[in-house]
Amino acid sequence: MKQLSHKDIQNQQQQFPITIVCDAIRTPENIGMCFRIAESFGVSKIYLHESSPATDNSNVKRTARNTVNQVAHSTYTSFNNTIQQLKEEGNTIIGIEITDKSIDIQNFNFKNHKKIVLLLGSERNGIENIDQIDYSISIPMYGRNSSMNVIHSLGIALYEVTNQLK
C-alpha cells in the first residue's frame, strides 16, 4: 500500500445544486474551512453574513487555502431577505440544527428537493431565525455532548447530501 499525493489523485469534479448560508459565523477558521469543505463537495455558492470574517482575513485565507477563489460567494446584510430570495428561486431551506422537529440526517430524502440550502447557525447561538427554515436535520450523536463544531456538522451533512444526489 502506498499513500497517494495530490498529483496522483484525479477527483471526479461535479457541482451540486447546494448553497450554504452561514448565519453570522464568527470564527475565521470556520469560514475558511467552510470554503475548503464546500469546494470538496461541489457546493454551488456560499453566503456569508456581513458580520462574519471577510474572505480577505488572513486566517480565513490560510485555512481555506485557495478555495475562496474556487467557490462562488457573496455577503448578505439581511438574513430574512436572503432566505426569502433563495426560497423564491426554488430552494428548500434546511437547517442543520437540533429542534423538536429535527429529522435524523440519514432519514431525510434530499433527492426530493431540486435546490438545497444548508443553513449553518452561529457557533454560540445556532440558527437564530429558526422559523425561516423548511426543515431541520440533525446528526445522531452517541456521546455525552449534544452538539459539535458547525463545520464538522457541515462536512457530515454534505457527505450525506452528495451521497444521495450522485
PDB file of C-alpha atoms in Angstrom, residues 8 10 19 21-23 26 48 75 78 80 83 85 87 90 95 107 111 114 118 121 124 126 135 141 156:
ATOM      1  CA  ASP A   8      -1.703  11.120  -8.039  1.00  0.00           C
ATOM      2  CA  GLN A  10      -7.872  12.757 -10.060  1.00  0.00           C
ATOM      3  CA  THR A  19     -25.933  26.509  -1.401  1.00  0.00           C
ATOM      4  CA  VAL A  21     -25.793  30.124   4.157  1.00  0.00           C
ATOM      5  CA  CYS A  22     -23.648  30.974   7.172  1.00  0.00           C
ATOM      6  CA  ASP A  23     -25.797  32.693   9.790  1.00  0.00           C
ATOM      7  CA  ARG A  26     -17.724  34.452  13.808  1.00  0.00           C
ATOM      8  CA  LEU A  48     -21.674  34.961   4.415  1.00  0.00           C
ATOM      9  CA  THR A  75     -22.079  38.698   1.516  1.00  0.00           C
ATOM     10  CA  SER A  78     -30.477  40.862   5.849  1.00  0.00           C
ATOM     11  CA  ASN A  80     -34.677  37.309   6.172  1.00  0.00           C
ATOM     12  CA  ILE A  83     -33.648  33.430   2.781  1.00  0.00           C
ATOM     13  CA  GLN A  85     -34.855  35.375  -2.162  1.00  0.00           C
ATOM     14  CA  LYS A  87     -36.950  30.413  -1.460  1.00  0.00           C
ATOM     15  CA  GLY A  90     -36.878  27.398  -5.696  1.00  0.00           C
ATOM     16  CA  GLY A  95     -31.204  23.974   8.873  1.00  0.00           C
ATOM     17  CA  ASN A 107     -33.742   9.596   7.213  1.00  0.00           C
ATOM     18  CA  LYS A 111     -33.475  13.705  -3.669  1.00  0.00           C
ATOM     19  CA  LYS A 114     -34.158  20.212  -6.635  1.00  0.00           C
ATOM     20  CA  LEU A 118     -27.877  24.162   4.041  1.00  0.00           C
ATOM     21  CA  GLY A 121     -26.080  28.687  12.692  1.00  0.00           C
ATOM     22  CA  ARG A 124     -22.707  30.399  20.013  1.00  0.00           C
ATOM     23  CA  GLY A 126     -27.154  28.244  16.456  1.00  0.00           C
ATOM     24  CA  TYR A 135     -36.794  21.506   7.508  1.00  0.00           C
ATOM     25  CA  MET A 141     -24.667  11.555  18.385  1.00  0.00           C
ATOM     26  CA  ILE A 156     -21.249  15.209   7.642  1.00  0.00           C
TER      27      ILE A 156
END
